[in-house]
Tab-separated table of C-alpha atoms and ligand atoms in Angstrom:
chain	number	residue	atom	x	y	z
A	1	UNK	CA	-6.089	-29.696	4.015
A	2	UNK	CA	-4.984	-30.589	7.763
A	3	UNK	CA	-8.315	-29.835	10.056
A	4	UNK	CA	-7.899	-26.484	11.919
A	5	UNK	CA	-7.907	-26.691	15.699
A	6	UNK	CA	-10.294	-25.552	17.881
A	7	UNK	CA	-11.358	-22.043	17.539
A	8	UNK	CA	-11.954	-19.564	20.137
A	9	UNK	CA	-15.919	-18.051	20.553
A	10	UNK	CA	-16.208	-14.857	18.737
A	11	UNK	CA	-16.284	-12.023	20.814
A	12	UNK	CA	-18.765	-9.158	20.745
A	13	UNK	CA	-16.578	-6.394	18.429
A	14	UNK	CA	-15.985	-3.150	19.694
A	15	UNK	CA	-17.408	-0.605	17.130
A	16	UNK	CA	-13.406	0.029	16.182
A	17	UNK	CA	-13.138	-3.584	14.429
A	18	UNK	CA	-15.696	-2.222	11.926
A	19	UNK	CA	-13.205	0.801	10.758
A	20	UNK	CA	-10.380	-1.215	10.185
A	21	UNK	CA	-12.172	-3.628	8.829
A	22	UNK	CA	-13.499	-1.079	6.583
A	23	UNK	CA	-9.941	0.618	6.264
A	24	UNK	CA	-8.684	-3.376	5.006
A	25	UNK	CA	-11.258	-3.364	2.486
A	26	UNK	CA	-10.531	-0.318	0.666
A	27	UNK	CA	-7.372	-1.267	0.608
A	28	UNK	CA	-8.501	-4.105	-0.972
A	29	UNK	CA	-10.361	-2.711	-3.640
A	30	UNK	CA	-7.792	-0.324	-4.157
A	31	UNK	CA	-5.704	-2.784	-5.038
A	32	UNK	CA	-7.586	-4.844	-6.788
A	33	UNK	CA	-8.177	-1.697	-9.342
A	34	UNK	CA	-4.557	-1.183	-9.291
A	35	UNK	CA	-2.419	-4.213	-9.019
A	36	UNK	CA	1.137	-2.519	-8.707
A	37	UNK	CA	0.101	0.218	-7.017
A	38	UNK	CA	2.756	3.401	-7.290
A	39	UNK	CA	2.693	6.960	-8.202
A	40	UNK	CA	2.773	7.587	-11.612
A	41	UNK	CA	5.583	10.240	-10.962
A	42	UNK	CA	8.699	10.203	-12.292
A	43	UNK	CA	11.683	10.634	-9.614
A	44	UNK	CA	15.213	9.137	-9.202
A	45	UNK	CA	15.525	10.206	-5.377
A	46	UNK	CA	13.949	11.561	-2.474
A	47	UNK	CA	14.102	14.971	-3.038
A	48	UNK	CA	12.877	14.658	-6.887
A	49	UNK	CA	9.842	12.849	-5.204
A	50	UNK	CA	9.127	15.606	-3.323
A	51	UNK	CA	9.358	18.335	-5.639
A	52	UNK	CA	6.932	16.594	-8.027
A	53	UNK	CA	4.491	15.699	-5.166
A	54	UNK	CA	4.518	19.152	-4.664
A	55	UNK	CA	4.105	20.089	-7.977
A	56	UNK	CA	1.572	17.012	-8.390
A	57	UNK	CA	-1.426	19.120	-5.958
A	58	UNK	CA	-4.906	19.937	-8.209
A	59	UNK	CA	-2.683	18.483	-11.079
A	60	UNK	CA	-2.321	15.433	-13.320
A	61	UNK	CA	0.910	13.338	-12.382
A	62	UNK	CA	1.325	13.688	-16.720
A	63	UNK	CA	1.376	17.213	-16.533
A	64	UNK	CA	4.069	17.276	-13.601
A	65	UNK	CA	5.963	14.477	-15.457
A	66	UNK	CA	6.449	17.088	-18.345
A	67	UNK	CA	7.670	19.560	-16.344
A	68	UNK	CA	9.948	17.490	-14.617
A	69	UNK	CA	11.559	16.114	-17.442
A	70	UNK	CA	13.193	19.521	-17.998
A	71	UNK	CA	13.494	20.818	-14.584
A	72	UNK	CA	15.247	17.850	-12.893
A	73	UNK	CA	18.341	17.724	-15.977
A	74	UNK	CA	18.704	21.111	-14.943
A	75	UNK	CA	18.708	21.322	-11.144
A	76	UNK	CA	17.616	18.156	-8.738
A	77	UNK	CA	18.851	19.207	-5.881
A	78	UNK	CA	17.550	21.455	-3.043
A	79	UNK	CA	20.954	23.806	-3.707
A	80	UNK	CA	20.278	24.203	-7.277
A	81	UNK	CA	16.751	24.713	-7.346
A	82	UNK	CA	17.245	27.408	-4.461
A	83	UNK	CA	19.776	28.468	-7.157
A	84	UNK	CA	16.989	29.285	-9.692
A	85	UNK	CA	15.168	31.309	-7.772
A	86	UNK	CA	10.717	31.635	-8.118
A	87	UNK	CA	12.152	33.975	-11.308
A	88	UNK	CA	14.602	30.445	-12.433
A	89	UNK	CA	12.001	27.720	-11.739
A	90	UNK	CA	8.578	29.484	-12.995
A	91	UNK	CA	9.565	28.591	-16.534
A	92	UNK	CA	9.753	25.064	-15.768
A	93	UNK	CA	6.297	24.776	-14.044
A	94	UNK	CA	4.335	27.538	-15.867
A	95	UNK	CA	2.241	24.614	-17.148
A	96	UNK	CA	0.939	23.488	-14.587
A	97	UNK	CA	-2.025	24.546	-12.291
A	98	UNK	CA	-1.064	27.155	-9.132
A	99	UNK	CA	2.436	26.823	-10.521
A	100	UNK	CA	3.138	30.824	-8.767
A	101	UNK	CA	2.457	29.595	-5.072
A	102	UNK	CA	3.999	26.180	-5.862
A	103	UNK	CA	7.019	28.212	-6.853
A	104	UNK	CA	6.857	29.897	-3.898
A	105	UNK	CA	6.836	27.014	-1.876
A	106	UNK	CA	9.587	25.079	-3.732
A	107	UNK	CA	11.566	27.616	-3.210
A	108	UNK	CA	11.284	27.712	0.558
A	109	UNK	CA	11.151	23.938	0.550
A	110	UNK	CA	14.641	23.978	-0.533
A	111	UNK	CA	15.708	26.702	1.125
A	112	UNK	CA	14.732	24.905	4.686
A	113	UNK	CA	16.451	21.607	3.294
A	114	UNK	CA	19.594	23.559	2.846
A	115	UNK	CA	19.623	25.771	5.900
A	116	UNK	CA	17.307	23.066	8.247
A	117	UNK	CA	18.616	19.622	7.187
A	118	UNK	CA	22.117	19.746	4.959
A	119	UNK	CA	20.322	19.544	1.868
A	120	UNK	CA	18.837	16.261	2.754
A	121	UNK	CA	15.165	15.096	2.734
A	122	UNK	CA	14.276	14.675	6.211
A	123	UNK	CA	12.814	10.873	6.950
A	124	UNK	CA	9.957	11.905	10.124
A	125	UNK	CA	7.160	12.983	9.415
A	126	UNK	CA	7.314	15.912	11.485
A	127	UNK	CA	10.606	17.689	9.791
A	128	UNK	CA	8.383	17.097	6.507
A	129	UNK	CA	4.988	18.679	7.437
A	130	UNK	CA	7.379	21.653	8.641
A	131	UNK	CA	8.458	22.210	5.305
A	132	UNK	CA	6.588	25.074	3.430
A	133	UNK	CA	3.780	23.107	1.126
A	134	UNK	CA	4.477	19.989	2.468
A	135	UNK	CA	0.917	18.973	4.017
A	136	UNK	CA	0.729	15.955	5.452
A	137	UNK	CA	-0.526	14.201	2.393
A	138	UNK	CA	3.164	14.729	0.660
A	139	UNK	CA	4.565	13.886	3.890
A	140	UNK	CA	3.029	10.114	3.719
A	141	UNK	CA	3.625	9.970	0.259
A	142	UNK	CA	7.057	10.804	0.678
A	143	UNK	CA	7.342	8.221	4.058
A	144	UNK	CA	5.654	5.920	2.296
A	145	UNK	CA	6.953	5.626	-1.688
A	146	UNK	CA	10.642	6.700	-1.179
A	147	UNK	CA	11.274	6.302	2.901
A	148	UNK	CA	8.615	3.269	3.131
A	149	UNK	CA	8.812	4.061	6.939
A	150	UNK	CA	5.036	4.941	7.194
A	151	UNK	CA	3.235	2.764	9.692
A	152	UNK	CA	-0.047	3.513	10.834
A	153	UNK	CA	-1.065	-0.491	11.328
A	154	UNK	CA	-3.228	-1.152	14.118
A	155	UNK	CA	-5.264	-4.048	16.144
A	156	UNK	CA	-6.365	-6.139	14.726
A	157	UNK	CA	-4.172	-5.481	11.652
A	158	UNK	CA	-0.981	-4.869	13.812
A	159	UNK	CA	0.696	-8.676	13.263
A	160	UNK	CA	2.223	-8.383	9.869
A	161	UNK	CA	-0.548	-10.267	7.861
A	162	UNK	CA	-1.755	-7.817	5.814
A	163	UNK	CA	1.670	-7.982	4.892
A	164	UNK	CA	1.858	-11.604	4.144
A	165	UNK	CA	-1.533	-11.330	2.642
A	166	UNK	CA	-0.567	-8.566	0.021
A	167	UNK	CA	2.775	-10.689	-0.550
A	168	UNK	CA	0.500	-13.499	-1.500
A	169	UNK	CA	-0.869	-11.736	-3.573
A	170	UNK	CA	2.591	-10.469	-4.896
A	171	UNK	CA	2.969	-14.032	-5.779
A	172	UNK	CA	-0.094	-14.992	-7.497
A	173	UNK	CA	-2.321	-16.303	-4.580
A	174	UNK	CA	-6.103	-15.246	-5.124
A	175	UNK	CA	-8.430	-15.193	-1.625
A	176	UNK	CA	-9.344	-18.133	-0.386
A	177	UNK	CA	-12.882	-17.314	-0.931
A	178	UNK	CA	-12.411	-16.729	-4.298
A	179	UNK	CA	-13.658	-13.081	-5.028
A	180	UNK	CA	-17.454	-14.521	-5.799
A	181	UNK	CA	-20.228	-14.289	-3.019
A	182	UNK	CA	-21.819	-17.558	-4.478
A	183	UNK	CA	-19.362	-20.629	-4.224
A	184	UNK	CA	-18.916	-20.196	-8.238
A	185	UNK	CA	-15.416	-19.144	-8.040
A	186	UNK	CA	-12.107	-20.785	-6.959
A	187	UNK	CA	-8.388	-19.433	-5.752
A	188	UNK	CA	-6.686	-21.961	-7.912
A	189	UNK	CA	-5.350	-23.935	-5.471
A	190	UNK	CA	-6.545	-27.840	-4.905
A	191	UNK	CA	-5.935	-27.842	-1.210
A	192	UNK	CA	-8.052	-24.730	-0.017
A	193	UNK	CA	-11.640	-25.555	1.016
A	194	UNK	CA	-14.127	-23.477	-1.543
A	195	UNK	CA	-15.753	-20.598	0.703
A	196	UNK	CA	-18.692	-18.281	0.258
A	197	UNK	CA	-17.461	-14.991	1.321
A	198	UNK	CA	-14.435	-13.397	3.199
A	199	UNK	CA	-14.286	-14.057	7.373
A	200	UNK	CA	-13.868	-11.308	9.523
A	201	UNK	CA	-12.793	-11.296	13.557
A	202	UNK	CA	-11.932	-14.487	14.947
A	203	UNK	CA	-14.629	-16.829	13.704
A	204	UNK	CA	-16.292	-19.702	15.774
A	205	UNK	CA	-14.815	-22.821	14.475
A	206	UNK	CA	-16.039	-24.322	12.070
A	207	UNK	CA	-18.262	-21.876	9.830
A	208	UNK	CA	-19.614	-23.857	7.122
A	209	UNK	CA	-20.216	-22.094	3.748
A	210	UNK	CA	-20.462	-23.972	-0.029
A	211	UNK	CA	-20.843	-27.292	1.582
A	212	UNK	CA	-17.194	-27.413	2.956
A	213	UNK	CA	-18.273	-29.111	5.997
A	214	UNK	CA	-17.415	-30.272	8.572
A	215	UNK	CA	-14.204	-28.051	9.192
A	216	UNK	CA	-15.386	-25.343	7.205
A	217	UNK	CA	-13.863	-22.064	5.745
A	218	UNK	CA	-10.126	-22.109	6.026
A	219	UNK	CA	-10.693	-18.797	7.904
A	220	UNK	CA	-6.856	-19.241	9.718
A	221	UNK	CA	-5.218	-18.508	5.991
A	222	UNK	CA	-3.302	-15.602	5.715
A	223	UNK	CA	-5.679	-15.415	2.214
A	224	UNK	CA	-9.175	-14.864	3.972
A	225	UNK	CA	-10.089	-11.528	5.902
A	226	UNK	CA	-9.930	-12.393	9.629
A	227	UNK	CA	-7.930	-10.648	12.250
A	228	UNK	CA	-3.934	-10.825	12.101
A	229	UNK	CA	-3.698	-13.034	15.585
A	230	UNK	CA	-6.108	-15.081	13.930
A	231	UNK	CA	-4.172	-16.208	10.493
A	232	UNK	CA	-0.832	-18.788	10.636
A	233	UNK	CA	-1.424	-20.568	7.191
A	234	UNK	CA	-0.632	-21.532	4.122
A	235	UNK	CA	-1.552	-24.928	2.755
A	236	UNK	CA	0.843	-26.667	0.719
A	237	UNK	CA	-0.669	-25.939	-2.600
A	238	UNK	CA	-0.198	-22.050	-1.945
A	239	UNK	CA	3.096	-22.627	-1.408
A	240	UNK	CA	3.622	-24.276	-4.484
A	241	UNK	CA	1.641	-21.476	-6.852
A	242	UNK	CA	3.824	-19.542	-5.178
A	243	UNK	CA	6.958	-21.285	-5.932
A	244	UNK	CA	5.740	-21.513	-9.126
A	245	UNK	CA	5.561	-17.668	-9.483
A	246	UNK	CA	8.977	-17.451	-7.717
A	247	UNK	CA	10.372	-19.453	-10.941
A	248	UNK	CA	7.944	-17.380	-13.485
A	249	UNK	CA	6.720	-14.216	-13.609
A	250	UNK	CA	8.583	-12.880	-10.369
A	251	UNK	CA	11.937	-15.253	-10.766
A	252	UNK	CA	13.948	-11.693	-10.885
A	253	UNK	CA	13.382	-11.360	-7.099
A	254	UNK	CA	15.707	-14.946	-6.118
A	255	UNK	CA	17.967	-15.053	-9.110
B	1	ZN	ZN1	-6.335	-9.499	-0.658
């Protein structure tokens, strides 16, 4: 490990660092209960994604799976569902809960699409909470999973390292702190100082936790917790687990 440079004093936080601080962890543990985090619905395009998020409100993503399976063979497009009719789709949905309003709204979903927007999904977020149904829940799930154009990232979180962080992750780096709040666990990686808990802000160099003195937590890796203008790092032996991943487990994504 190279010593860190200098770090700036901390600054007092203004009470918004504490939300998106918040906002990071969630995400955090979100991810950490789900690893590959996607919808569990079953869609081949845009506009199937819609009609099963749709489809998917007060219901299980199973449930809308089996309905799709039937419906989308038979019409997937806004023109052919339109073509159904409440009377044609009803059928296909009957099993699933508030399938008479969602039939409703399907129908005038598609109808919009057709007459609004050539039959196309529109990609802003505006066009899609205009479309009958479409809250704006569907609308970020929509941005999100098939556009991937939602971006609500803000200070500090607003310089790509959640990003980089979550890539890391992607390719088998653990935090830096190791996920224990006692100095017992590791990240697997030789070169990374061991560290009590996460670091949050722009820490006051150096903070000295499990007896990683004197430079400390390696609070500037893009694998601890700290503020996005704060983080340029990986060590060398990240790079390498993550070369290492790059030839294993996730060698589909260079070859
Ligand atoms: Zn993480």
């Amino acid at each position: 490990m190279s010593a860190p440079s200098t770090r700036r004093q901390a600054k007092p936080r203004p009470q918004l660092r504490m939300s998106a601080r918040r906002r990071r962890a969630i995400f955090e543990a979100l991810r950490a209960a789900n690893p590959a985090p996607r919808t569990e619905l079953e869609y081949a395009s845009a506009f199937e994604l819609l009609v099963a998020v749709v489809l998917s409100a007060q219901a299980t993503d199973k449930s809308v799976n089996l309905a799709t399976r039937k419906l989308f063979p038979v019409a997937n497009t806004p023109e052919a569902i339109l073509a159904l009719g409440v009377a044609g789709l009803t059928p296909y949905i009957r099993t699933i809960g508030l399938f008479n309003s969602k039939a409703k709204h399907l129908i005038e979903t598609c109808r919009a699409l057709v007459e609004q927007h050539g039959g196309v999904v529109p990609r802003t977020r505006e066009a899609l909470e205009a479309l009958p149904g479409v809250g704006r829940k569907t609308a970020n799930v929509i941005l999100n999973t098939a556009f991937g154009t939602a971006g609500s990232a803000g200070a500090p979180f607003n310089l790509g390292r959640t990003a980089t962080h979550e890539i890391g992750h992607f390719l088998n780096l653990r935090h830096i702190w190791g996920d224990t709040p006692d100095c017992s666990g590791g990240d697997f990686v030789d070169d990374t100082p061991n560290a009590e808990t996460p670091n949050y802000g722009k820490p006051a160099f150096p903070r000295v936790s499990c007896s990683n003195g004197p430079n400390g937590d390696m609070f500037m890796n893009y694998m601890d917790y700290t503020d996005d203008d704060s983080m340029y790092m990986f060590t060398p032996g990240q790079v390498a687990r993550m070369h290492t991943t790059l030839d294993g487990p996730r060698k589909s994504l260079v070859s």
